[in-house]
Short mmCIF file of C-alpha atoms and ligand atoms in Angstrom, two decimals:
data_model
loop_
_atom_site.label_atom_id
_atom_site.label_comp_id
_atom_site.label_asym_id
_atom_site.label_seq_id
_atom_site.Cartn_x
_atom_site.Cartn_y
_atom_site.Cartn_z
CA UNK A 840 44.36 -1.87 9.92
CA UNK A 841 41.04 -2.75 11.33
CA UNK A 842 40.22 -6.05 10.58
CA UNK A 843 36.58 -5.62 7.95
CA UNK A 844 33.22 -6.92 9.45
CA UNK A 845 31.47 -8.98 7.06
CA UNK A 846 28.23 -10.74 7.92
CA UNK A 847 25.95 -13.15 5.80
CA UNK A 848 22.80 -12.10 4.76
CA UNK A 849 19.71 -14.02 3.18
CA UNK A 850 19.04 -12.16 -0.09
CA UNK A 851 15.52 -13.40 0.36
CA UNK A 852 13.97 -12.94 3.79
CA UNK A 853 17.24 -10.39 5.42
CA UNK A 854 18.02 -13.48 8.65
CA UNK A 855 21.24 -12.89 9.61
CA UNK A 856 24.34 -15.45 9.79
CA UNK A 857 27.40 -15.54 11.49
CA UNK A 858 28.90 -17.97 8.56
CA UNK A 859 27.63 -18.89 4.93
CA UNK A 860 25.45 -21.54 4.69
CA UNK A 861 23.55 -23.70 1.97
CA UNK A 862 19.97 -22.91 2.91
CA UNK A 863 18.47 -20.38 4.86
CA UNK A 864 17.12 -21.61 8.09
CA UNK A 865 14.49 -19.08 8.47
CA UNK A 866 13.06 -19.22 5.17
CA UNK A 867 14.30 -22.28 3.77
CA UNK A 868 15.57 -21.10 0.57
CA UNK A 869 18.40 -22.84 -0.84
CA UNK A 870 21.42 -20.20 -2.72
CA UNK A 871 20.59 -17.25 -1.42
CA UNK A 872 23.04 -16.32 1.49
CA UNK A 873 25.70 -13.70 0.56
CA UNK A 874 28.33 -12.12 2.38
CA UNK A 875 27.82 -8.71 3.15
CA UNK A 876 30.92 -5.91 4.14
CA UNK A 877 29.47 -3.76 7.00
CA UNK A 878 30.91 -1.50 9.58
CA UNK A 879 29.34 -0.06 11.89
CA UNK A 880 28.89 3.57 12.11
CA UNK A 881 31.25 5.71 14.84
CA UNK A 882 28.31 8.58 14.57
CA UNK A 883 24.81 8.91 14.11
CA UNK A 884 24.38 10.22 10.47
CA UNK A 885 21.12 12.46 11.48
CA UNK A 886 22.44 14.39 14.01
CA UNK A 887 19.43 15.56 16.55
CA UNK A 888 20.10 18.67 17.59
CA UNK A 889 20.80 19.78 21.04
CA UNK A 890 17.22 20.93 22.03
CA UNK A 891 15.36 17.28 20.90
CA UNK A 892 17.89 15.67 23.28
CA UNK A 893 16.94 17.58 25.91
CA UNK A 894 13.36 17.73 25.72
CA UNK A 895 13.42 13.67 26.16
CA UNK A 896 10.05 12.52 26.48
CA UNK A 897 8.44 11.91 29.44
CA UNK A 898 5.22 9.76 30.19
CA UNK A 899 1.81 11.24 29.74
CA UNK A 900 -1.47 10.89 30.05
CA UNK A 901 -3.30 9.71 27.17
CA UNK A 902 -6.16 12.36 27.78
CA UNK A 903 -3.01 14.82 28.60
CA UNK A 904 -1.65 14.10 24.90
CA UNK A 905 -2.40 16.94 22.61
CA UNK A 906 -3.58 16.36 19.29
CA UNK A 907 -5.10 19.74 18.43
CA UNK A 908 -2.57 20.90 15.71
CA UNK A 909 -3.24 19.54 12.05
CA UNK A 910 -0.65 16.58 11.85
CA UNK A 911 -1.51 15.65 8.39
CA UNK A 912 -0.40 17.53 5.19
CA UNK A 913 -3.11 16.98 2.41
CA UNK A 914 -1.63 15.87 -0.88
CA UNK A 915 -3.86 17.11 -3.00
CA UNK A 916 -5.11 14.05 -4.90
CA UNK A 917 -8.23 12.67 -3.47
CA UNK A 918 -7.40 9.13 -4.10
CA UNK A 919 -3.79 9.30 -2.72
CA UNK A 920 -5.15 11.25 1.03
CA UNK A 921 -8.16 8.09 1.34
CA UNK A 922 -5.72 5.39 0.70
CA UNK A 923 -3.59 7.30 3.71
CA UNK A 924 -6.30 7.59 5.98
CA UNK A 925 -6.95 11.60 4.77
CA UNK A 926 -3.74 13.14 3.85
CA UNK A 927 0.16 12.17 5.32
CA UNK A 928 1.05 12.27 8.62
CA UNK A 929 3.77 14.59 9.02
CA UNK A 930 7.20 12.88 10.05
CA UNK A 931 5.55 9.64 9.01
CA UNK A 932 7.72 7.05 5.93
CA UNK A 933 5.37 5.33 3.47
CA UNK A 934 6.73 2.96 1.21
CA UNK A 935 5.07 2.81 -2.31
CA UNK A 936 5.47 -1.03 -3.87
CA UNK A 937 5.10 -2.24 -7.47
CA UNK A 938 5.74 -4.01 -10.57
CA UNK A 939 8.17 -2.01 -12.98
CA UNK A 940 6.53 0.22 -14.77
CA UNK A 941 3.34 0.28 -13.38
CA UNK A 942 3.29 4.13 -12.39
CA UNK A 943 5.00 4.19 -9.29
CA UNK A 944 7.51 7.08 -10.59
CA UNK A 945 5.02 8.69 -12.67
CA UNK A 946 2.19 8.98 -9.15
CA UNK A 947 4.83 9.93 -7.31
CA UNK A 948 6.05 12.89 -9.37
CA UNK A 949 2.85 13.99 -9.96
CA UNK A 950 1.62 14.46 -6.87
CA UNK A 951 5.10 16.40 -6.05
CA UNK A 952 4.53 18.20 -8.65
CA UNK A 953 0.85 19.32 -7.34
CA UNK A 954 1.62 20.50 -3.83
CA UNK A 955 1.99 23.77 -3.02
CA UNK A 956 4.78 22.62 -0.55
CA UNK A 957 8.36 22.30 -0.99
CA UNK A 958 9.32 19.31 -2.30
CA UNK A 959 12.18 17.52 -2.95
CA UNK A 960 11.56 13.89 -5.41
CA UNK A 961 15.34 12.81 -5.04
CA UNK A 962 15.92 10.37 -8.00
CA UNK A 963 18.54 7.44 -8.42
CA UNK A 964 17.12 5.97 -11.00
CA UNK A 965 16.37 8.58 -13.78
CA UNK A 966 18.28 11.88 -14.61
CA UNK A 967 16.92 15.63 -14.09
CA UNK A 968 16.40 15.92 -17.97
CA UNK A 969 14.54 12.33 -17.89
CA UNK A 970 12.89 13.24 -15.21
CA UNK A 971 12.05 17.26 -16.60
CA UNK A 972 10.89 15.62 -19.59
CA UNK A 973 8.24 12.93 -17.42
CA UNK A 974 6.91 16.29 -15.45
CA UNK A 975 6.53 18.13 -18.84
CA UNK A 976 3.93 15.44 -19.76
CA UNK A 977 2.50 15.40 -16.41
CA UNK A 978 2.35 18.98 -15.09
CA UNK A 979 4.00 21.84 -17.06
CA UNK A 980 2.89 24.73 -14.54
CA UNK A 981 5.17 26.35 -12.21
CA UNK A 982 5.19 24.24 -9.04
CA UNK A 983 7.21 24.12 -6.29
CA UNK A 984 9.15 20.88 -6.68
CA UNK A 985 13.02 20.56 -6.47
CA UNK A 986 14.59 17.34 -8.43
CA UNK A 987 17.79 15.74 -7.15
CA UNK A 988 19.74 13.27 -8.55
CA UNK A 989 21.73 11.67 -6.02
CA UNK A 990 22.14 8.13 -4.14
CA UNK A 991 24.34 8.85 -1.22
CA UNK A 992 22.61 9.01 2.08
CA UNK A 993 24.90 11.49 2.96
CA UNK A 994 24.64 14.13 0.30
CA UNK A 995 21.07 13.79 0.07
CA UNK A 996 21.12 15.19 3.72
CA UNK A 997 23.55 17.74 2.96
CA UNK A 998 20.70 19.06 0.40
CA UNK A 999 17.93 18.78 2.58
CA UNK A 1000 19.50 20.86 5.16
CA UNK A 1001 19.86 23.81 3.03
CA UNK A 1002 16.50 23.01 0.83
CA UNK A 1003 14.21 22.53 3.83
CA UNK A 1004 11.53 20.83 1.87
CA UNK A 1005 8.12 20.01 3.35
CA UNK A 1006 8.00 16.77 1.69
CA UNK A 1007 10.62 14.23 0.44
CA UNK A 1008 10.01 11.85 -2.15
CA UNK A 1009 12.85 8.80 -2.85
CA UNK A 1010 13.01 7.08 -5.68
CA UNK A 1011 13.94 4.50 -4.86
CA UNK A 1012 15.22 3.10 -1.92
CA UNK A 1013 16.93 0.25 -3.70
CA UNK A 1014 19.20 2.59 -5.20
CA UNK A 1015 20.21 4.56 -1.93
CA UNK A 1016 23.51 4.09 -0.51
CA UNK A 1017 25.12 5.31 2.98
CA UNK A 1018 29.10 5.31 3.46
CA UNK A 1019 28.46 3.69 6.97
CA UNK A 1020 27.79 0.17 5.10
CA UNK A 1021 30.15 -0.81 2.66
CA UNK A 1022 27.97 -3.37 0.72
CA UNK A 1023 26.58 -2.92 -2.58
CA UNK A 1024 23.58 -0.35 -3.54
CA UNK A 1025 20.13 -2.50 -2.93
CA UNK A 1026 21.99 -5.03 -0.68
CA UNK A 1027 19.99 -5.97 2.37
CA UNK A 1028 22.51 -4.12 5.00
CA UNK A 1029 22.55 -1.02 2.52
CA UNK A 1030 18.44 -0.80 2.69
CA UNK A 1031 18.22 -1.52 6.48
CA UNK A 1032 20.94 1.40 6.94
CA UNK A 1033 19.52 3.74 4.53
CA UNK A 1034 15.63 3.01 5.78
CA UNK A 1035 17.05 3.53 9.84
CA UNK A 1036 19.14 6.87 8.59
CA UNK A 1037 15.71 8.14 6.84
CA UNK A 1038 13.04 7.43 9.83
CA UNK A 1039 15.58 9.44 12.22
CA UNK A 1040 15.32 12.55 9.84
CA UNK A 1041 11.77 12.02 9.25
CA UNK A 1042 10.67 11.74 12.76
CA UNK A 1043 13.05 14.42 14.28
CA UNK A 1044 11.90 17.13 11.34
CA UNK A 1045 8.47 15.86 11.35
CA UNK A 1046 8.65 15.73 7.54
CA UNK A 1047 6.90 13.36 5.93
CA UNK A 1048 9.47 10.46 3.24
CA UNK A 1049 7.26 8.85 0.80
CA UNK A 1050 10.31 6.07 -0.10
CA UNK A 1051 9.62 3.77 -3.94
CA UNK A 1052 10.19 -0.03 -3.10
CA UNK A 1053 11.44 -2.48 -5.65
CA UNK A 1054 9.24 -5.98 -5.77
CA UNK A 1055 10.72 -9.77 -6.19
CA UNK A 1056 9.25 -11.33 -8.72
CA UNK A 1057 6.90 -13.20 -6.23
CA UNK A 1058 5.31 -9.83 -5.54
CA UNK A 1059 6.37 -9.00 -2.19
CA UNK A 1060 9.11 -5.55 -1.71
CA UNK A 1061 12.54 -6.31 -2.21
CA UNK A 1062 14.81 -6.35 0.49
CA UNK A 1063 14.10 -7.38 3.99
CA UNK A 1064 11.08 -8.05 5.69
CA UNK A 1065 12.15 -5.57 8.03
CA UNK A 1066 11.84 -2.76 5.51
CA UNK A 1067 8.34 -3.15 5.85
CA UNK A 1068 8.06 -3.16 10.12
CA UNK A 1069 10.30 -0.34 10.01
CA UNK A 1070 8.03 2.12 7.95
CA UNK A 1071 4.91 3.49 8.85
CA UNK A 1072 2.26 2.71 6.07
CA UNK A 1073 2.87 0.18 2.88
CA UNK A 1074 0.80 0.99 -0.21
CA UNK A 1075 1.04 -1.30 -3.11
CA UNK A 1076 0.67 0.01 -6.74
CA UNK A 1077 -1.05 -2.53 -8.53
CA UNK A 1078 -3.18 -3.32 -12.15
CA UNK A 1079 -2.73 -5.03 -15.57
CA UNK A 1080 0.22 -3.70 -17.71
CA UNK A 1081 -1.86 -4.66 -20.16
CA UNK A 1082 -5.25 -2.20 -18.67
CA UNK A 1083 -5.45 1.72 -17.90
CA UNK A 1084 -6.92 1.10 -14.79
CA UNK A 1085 -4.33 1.06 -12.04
CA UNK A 1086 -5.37 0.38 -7.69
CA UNK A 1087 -3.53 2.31 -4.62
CA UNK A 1088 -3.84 -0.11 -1.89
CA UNK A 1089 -1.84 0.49 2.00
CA UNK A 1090 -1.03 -3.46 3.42
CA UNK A 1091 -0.13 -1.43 6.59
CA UNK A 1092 -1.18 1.77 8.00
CA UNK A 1093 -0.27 3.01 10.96
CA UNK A 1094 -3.00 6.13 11.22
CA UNK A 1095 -5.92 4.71 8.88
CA UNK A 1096 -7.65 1.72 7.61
CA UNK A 1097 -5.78 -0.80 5.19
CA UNK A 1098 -9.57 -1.34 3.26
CA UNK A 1099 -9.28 1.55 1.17
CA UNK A 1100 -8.57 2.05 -2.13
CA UNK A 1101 -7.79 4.57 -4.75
CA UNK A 1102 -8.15 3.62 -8.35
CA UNK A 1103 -6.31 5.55 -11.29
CA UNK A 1104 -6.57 5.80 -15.12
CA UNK A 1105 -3.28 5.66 -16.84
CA UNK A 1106 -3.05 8.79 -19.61
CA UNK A 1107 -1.06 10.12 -22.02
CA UNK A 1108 -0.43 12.95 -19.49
CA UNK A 1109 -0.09 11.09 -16.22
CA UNK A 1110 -2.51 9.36 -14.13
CA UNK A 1111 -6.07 10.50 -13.47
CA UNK A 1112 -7.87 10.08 -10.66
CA UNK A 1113 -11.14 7.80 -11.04
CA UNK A 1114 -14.03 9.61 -8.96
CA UNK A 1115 -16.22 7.06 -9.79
CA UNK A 1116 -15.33 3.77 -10.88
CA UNK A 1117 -18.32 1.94 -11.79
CA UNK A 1118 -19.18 4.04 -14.83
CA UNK A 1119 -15.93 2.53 -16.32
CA UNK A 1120 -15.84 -0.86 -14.83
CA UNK A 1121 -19.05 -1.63 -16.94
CA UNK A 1122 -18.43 -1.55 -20.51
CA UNK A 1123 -20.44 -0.36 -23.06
CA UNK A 1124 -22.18 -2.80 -25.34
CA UNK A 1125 -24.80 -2.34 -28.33
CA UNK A 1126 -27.27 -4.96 -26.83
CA UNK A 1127 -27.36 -7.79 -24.43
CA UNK A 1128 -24.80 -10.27 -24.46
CA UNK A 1129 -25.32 -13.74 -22.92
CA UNK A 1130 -22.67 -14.15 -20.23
CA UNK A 1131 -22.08 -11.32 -18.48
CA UNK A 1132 -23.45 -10.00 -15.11
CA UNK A 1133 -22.98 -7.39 -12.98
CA UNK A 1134 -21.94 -7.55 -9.15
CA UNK A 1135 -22.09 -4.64 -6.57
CA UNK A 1136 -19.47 -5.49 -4.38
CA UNK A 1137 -17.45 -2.87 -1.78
CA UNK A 1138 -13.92 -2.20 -1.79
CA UNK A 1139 -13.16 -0.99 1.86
CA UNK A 1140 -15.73 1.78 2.24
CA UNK A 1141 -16.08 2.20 -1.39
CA UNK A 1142 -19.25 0.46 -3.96
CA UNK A 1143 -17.75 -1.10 -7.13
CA UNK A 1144 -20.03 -2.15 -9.72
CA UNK A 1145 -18.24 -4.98 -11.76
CA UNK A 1146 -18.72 -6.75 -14.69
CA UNK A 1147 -18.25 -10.31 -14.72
CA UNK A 1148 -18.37 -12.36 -18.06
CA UNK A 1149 -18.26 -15.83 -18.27
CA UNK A 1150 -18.26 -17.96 -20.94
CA UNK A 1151 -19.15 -21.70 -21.31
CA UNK A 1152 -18.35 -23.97 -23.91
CA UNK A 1153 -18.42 -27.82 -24.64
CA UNK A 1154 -14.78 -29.50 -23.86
CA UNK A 1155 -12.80 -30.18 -26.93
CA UNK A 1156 -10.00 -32.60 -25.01
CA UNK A 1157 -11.29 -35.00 -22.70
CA UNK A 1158 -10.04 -33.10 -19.53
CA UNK A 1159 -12.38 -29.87 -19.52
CA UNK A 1160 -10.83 -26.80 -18.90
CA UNK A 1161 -11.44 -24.10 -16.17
CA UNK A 1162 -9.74 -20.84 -16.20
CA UNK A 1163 -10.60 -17.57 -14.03
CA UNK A 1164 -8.88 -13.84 -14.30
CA UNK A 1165 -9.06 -11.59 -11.20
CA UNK A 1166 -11.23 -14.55 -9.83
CA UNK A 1167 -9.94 -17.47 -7.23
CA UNK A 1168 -9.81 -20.30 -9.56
CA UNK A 1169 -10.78 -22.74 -6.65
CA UNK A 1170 -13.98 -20.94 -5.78
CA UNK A 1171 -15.03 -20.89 -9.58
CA UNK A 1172 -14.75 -24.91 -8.98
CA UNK A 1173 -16.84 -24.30 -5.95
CA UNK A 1174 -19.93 -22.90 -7.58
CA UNK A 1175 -19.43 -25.20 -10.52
CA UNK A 1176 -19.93 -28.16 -8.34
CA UNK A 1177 -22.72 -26.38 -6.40
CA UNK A 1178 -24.85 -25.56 -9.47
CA UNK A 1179 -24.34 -28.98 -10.80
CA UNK A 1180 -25.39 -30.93 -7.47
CA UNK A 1181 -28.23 -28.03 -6.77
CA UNK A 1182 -29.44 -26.85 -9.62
CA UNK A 1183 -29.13 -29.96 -11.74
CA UNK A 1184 -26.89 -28.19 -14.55
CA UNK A 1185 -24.27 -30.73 -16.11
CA UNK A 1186 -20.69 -28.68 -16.12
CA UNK A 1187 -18.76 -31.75 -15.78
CA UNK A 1188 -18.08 -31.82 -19.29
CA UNK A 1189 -17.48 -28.00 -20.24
CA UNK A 1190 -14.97 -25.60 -20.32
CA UNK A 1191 -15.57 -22.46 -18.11
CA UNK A 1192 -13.68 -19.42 -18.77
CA UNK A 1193 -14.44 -16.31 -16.23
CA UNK A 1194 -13.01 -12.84 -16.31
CA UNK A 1195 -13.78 -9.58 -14.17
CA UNK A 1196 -13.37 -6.87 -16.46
CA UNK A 1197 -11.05 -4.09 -16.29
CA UNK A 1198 -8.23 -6.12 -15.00
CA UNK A 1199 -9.24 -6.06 -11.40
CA UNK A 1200 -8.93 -8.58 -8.81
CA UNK A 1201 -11.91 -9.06 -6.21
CA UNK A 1202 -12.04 -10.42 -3.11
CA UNK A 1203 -15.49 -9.08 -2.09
CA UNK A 1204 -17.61 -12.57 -1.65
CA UNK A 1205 -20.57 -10.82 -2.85
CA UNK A 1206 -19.51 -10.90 -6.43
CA UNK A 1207 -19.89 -14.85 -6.34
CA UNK A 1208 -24.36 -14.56 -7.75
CA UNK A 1209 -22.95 -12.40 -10.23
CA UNK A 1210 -20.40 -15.40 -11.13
CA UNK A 1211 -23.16 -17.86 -10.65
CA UNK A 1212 -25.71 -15.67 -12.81
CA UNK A 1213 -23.19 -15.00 -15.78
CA UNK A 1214 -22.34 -19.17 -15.89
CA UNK A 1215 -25.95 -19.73 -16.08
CA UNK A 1216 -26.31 -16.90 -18.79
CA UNK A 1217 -23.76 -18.27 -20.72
CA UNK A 1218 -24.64 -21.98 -20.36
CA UNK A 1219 -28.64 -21.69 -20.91
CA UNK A 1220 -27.13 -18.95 -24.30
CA UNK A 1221 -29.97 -16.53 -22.42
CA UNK A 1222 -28.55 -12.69 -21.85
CA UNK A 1223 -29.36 -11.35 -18.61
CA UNK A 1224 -31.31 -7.97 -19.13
CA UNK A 1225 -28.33 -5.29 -18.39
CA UNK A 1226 -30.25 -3.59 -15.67
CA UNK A 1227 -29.65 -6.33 -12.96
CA UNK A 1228 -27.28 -6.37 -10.73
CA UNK A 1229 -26.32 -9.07 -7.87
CA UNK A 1230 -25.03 -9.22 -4.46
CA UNK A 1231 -24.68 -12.18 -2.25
CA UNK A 1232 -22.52 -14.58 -1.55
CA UNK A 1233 -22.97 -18.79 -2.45
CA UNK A 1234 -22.63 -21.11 -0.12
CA UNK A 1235 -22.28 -25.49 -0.36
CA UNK A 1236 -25.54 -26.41 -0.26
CA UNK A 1237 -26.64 -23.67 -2.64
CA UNK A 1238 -28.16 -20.92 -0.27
CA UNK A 1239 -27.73 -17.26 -1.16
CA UNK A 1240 -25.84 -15.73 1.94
CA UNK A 1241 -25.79 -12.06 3.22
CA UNK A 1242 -23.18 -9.96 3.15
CA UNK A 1243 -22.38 -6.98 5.06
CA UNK A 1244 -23.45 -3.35 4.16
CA UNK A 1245 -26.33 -4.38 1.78
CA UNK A 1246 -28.06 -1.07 1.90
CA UNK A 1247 -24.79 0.71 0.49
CA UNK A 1248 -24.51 -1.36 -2.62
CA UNK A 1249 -28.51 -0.67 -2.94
CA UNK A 1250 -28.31 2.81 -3.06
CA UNK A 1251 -25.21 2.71 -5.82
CA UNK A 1252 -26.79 0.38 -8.04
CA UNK A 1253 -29.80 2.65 -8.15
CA UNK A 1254 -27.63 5.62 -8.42
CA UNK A 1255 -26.63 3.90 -11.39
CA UNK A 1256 -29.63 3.27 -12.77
CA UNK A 1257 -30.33 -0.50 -12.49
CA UNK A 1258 -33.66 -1.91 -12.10
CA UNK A 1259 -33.33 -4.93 -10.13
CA UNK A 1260 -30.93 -6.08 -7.32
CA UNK A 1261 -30.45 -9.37 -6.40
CA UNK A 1262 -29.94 -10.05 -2.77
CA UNK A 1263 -30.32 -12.17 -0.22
CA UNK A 1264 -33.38 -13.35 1.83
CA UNK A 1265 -31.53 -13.14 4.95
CA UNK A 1266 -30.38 -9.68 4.24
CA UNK A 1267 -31.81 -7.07 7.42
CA UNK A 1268 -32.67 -4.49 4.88
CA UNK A 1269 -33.85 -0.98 6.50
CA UNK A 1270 -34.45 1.31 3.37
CA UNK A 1271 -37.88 2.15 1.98
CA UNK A 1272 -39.35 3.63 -1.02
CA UNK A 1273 -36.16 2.99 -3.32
CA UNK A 1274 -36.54 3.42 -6.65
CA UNK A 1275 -34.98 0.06 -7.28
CA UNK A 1276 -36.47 -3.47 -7.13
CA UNK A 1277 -35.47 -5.26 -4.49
CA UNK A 1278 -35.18 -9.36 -5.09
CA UNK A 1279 -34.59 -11.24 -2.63
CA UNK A 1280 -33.95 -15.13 -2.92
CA UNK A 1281 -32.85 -17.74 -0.72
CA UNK A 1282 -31.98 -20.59 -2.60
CA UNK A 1283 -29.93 -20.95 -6.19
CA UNK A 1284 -32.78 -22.61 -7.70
CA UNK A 1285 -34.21 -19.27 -7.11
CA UNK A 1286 -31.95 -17.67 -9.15
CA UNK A 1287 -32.68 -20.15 -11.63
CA UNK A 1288 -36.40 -19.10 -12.50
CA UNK A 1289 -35.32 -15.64 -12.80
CA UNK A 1290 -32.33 -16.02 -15.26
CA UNK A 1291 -32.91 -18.01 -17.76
P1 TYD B 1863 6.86 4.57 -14.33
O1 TYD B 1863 6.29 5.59 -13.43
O2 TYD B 1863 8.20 4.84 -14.92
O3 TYD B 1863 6.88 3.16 -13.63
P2 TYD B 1863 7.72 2.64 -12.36
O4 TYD B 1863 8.36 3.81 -11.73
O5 TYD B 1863 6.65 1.99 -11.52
O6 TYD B 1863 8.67 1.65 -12.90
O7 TYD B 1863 5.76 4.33 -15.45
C1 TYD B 1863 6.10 3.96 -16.68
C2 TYD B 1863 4.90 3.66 -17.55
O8 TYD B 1863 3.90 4.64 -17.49
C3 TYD B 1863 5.41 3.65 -18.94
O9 TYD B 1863 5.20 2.36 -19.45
C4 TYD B 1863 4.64 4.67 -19.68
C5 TYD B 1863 3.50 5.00 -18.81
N1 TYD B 1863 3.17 6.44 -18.81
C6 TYD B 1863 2.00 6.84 -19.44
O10 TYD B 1863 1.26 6.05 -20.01
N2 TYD B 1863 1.67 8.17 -19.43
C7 TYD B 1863 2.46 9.11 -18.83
O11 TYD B 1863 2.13 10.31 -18.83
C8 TYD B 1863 3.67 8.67 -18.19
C9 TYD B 1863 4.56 9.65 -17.53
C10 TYD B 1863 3.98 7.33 -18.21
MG1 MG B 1864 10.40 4.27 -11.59
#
């Protein structure tokens, strides 16, 4: 009998060892090397046929290349096709990431469930009643969308060849297994097997695999960092459990920008796409409330009007407290420390609580006057009227900074109907005749004398 292959794999980052070992060397985790059965294949499991062999490709031209036929299939969910780059690329694999239960089945099935296409959503993870009972919620019309229960590379193939779908959906790779490796389902051979066997059918058919992808409980997709250099374009499902509001994201994308963003509302009846997100983002109040502000910051290509509320209290213990949601805690210390050394206000001995509503996380570094604006608000007790908005970004010694694509925020925020828009002095601002006020300071002490 042939002697068994084993290798030893790092559960956590996928290095490979010849022998076990306490501690990964490559990512220095201690405990997480396990052995790993593996043979390797005698045959390809795709099996190109005989005319892709012999029409091996030869070099060309890049002016020579022809890219006149439509190589992207548009999935009919206006969200889903920007967060692509407009619409999948046909033999292309996208890997979906998330927390459990954060919609990644539920998007997935839906948007089979739209197309027109043929489409096979091949579960391992839920059974065809489950899953029949998921699309009655969703979409009860006739559609064109074949469900599959299966896990074995091998028999999934079988079914595609007599199915022919346009589109397969996988769900989810973790669960996938191929009888080439002998390790366990979700083991790091199995998914690097699995993944390889999947790109070969993909690119050879030119159909397009949207795969689902585990995460560790660090955030990042289970399985080897490889998974992710292997595919084409990595989207990350993210939000609050605890919030409707749920962001499409790509990390990587091969044929489009990784700034764009698709934001959906979780329903009773499946997710809904969110044309436009300020409306919701900005919660309706009776009144003004001391405390909150509103920032127009950009999301890729995209305005987002958000609400930031802040609130500021006297410290009970000694140590005062500082605590930020969807907010980087460090730069909240930042532009405590700047308004106390420029603008003379005396934090040092209050708590500071700041949360972006709607459970979103920002990055934009225009959103920090709004942070500014709603401490001051909150500190002085003074509401801000609820027709200002802010854009600019704070910097050490207390100067309002530009930031890029000013004239875009202006126009949303007077799409929305705000009155005044805070920007900075240093702002190159083109546009005339808007119907919104344009205030532009320089300094925080600025700010100050408008505020409060
Ligand atoms: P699911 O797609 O199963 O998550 P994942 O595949 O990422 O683990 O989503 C499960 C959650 O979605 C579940 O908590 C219930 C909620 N949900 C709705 O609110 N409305 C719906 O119509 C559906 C189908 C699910
Ligand atoms: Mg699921």
């Amino acid at each position: 009998m042939a002697k068994v292959k084993t290798t030893f794999f790092c559960q956590n980052c996928g290095s490979q060892y010849s022998k076990w070992q306490g501690q990964c060397t490559s990512c220095k985790v201690w405990n997480t090397i396990a052995e790993e059965v593996i043979q390797k294949p005698e045959k390809s499991n795709w099996k190109p046929s005989a005319d892709t062999t012999k029409r091996a490709s030869k070099p060309l031209k890049i002016n020579e290349i022809d890219t006149t036929q439509e190589d992207r299939l548009n999935m009919y969910d206006a969200e889903f096709n920007r967060v692509l780059g407009g619409g999948m690329v046909k033999g292309s694999l996208t890997l979906l990431g998330g927390e459990p239960g954060i919609g990644k089945s539920t998007l997935l099935l839906q948007i089979a469930l739209k197309l027109s296409y043929k489409t096979l959503y091949v579960s391992g993870e839920e059974s065809q009643k489950q899953i029949k009972m998921r699309a009655e919620r969703i979409n009860p019309n006739d559609n064109n969308c074949y469900i599959l229960t299966e896990t074995k590379t091998q028999n999934i193939f079988k079914q595609i060849e007599s199915l022919k779908p346009d589109i397969v959906v996988i769900d989810s790779i973790q669960t996938l297994h191929s009888d080439y490796i002998e390790s366990s389902a979700g083991s790091i051979s199995q998914i690097k097997e699995c993944t390889t066997e999947l790109i070969k059918f993909a690119k050879e058919t030119s159909t397009p695999v949207l795969l689902i992808g585990h995460i560790t409980k660090d955030g990042h997709i289970a399985g080897p960092k490889i998974l992710e250099h292997m595919v084409d374009t990595v989207l990350q499902f993210e939000g609050d459990r605890n919030h409707v509001f749920r962001i499409l994201r790509a990390h990587k994308n091969r044929f489009g920008s990784t700034n764009e963003l698709g934001i959906y509302e979780m329903q009773g009846s499946g997710l809904r796409e969110v044309t436009n997100p300020s409306e919701i983002l900005i919660s309706e109040k009776d009144g003004e409330l001391s405390g909150n502000a509103i920032a127009a910051t950009l999301e890729g290509l995209r305005p987002l009007m958000i609400e930031v509320q802040a609130l500021v209290s006297s410290a009970v213990y000694g140590t005062p407290q500082r605590s930020a949601t969807g907010f980087n805690a460090k730069r909240l210390n930042m532009l405590l420390a700047v308004l106390e050394k420029r603008a003379g206000f005396r934090l040092g001995a209050k708590d500071v609580f700041l949360n972006i509503t709607g459970g979103i996380t920002v990055d934009d570094p225009a959103i920090d006057l709004a942070v500014v604006a709603s401490i001051l608000s909150s500190n002085e007790d003074v509401a801000l009227p609820s027709n200002y908005c802010f854009a600019a970004e704070v910097g050490l010694s207390g100067e309002i900074r530009p930031v890029q694509r000013v004239e875009q925020r202006i126009l949303e925020a007077e799409k929305l109907g705000f009155s005044t828009i805070f920007v900075s002095k240093y702002n190159k601002i083109a546009l005339k005749n808007t119907g919104i006020k344009i205030q532009l300071i320089s300094k925080i002490e600025d700010l100050v004398g408008f505020v409060v």
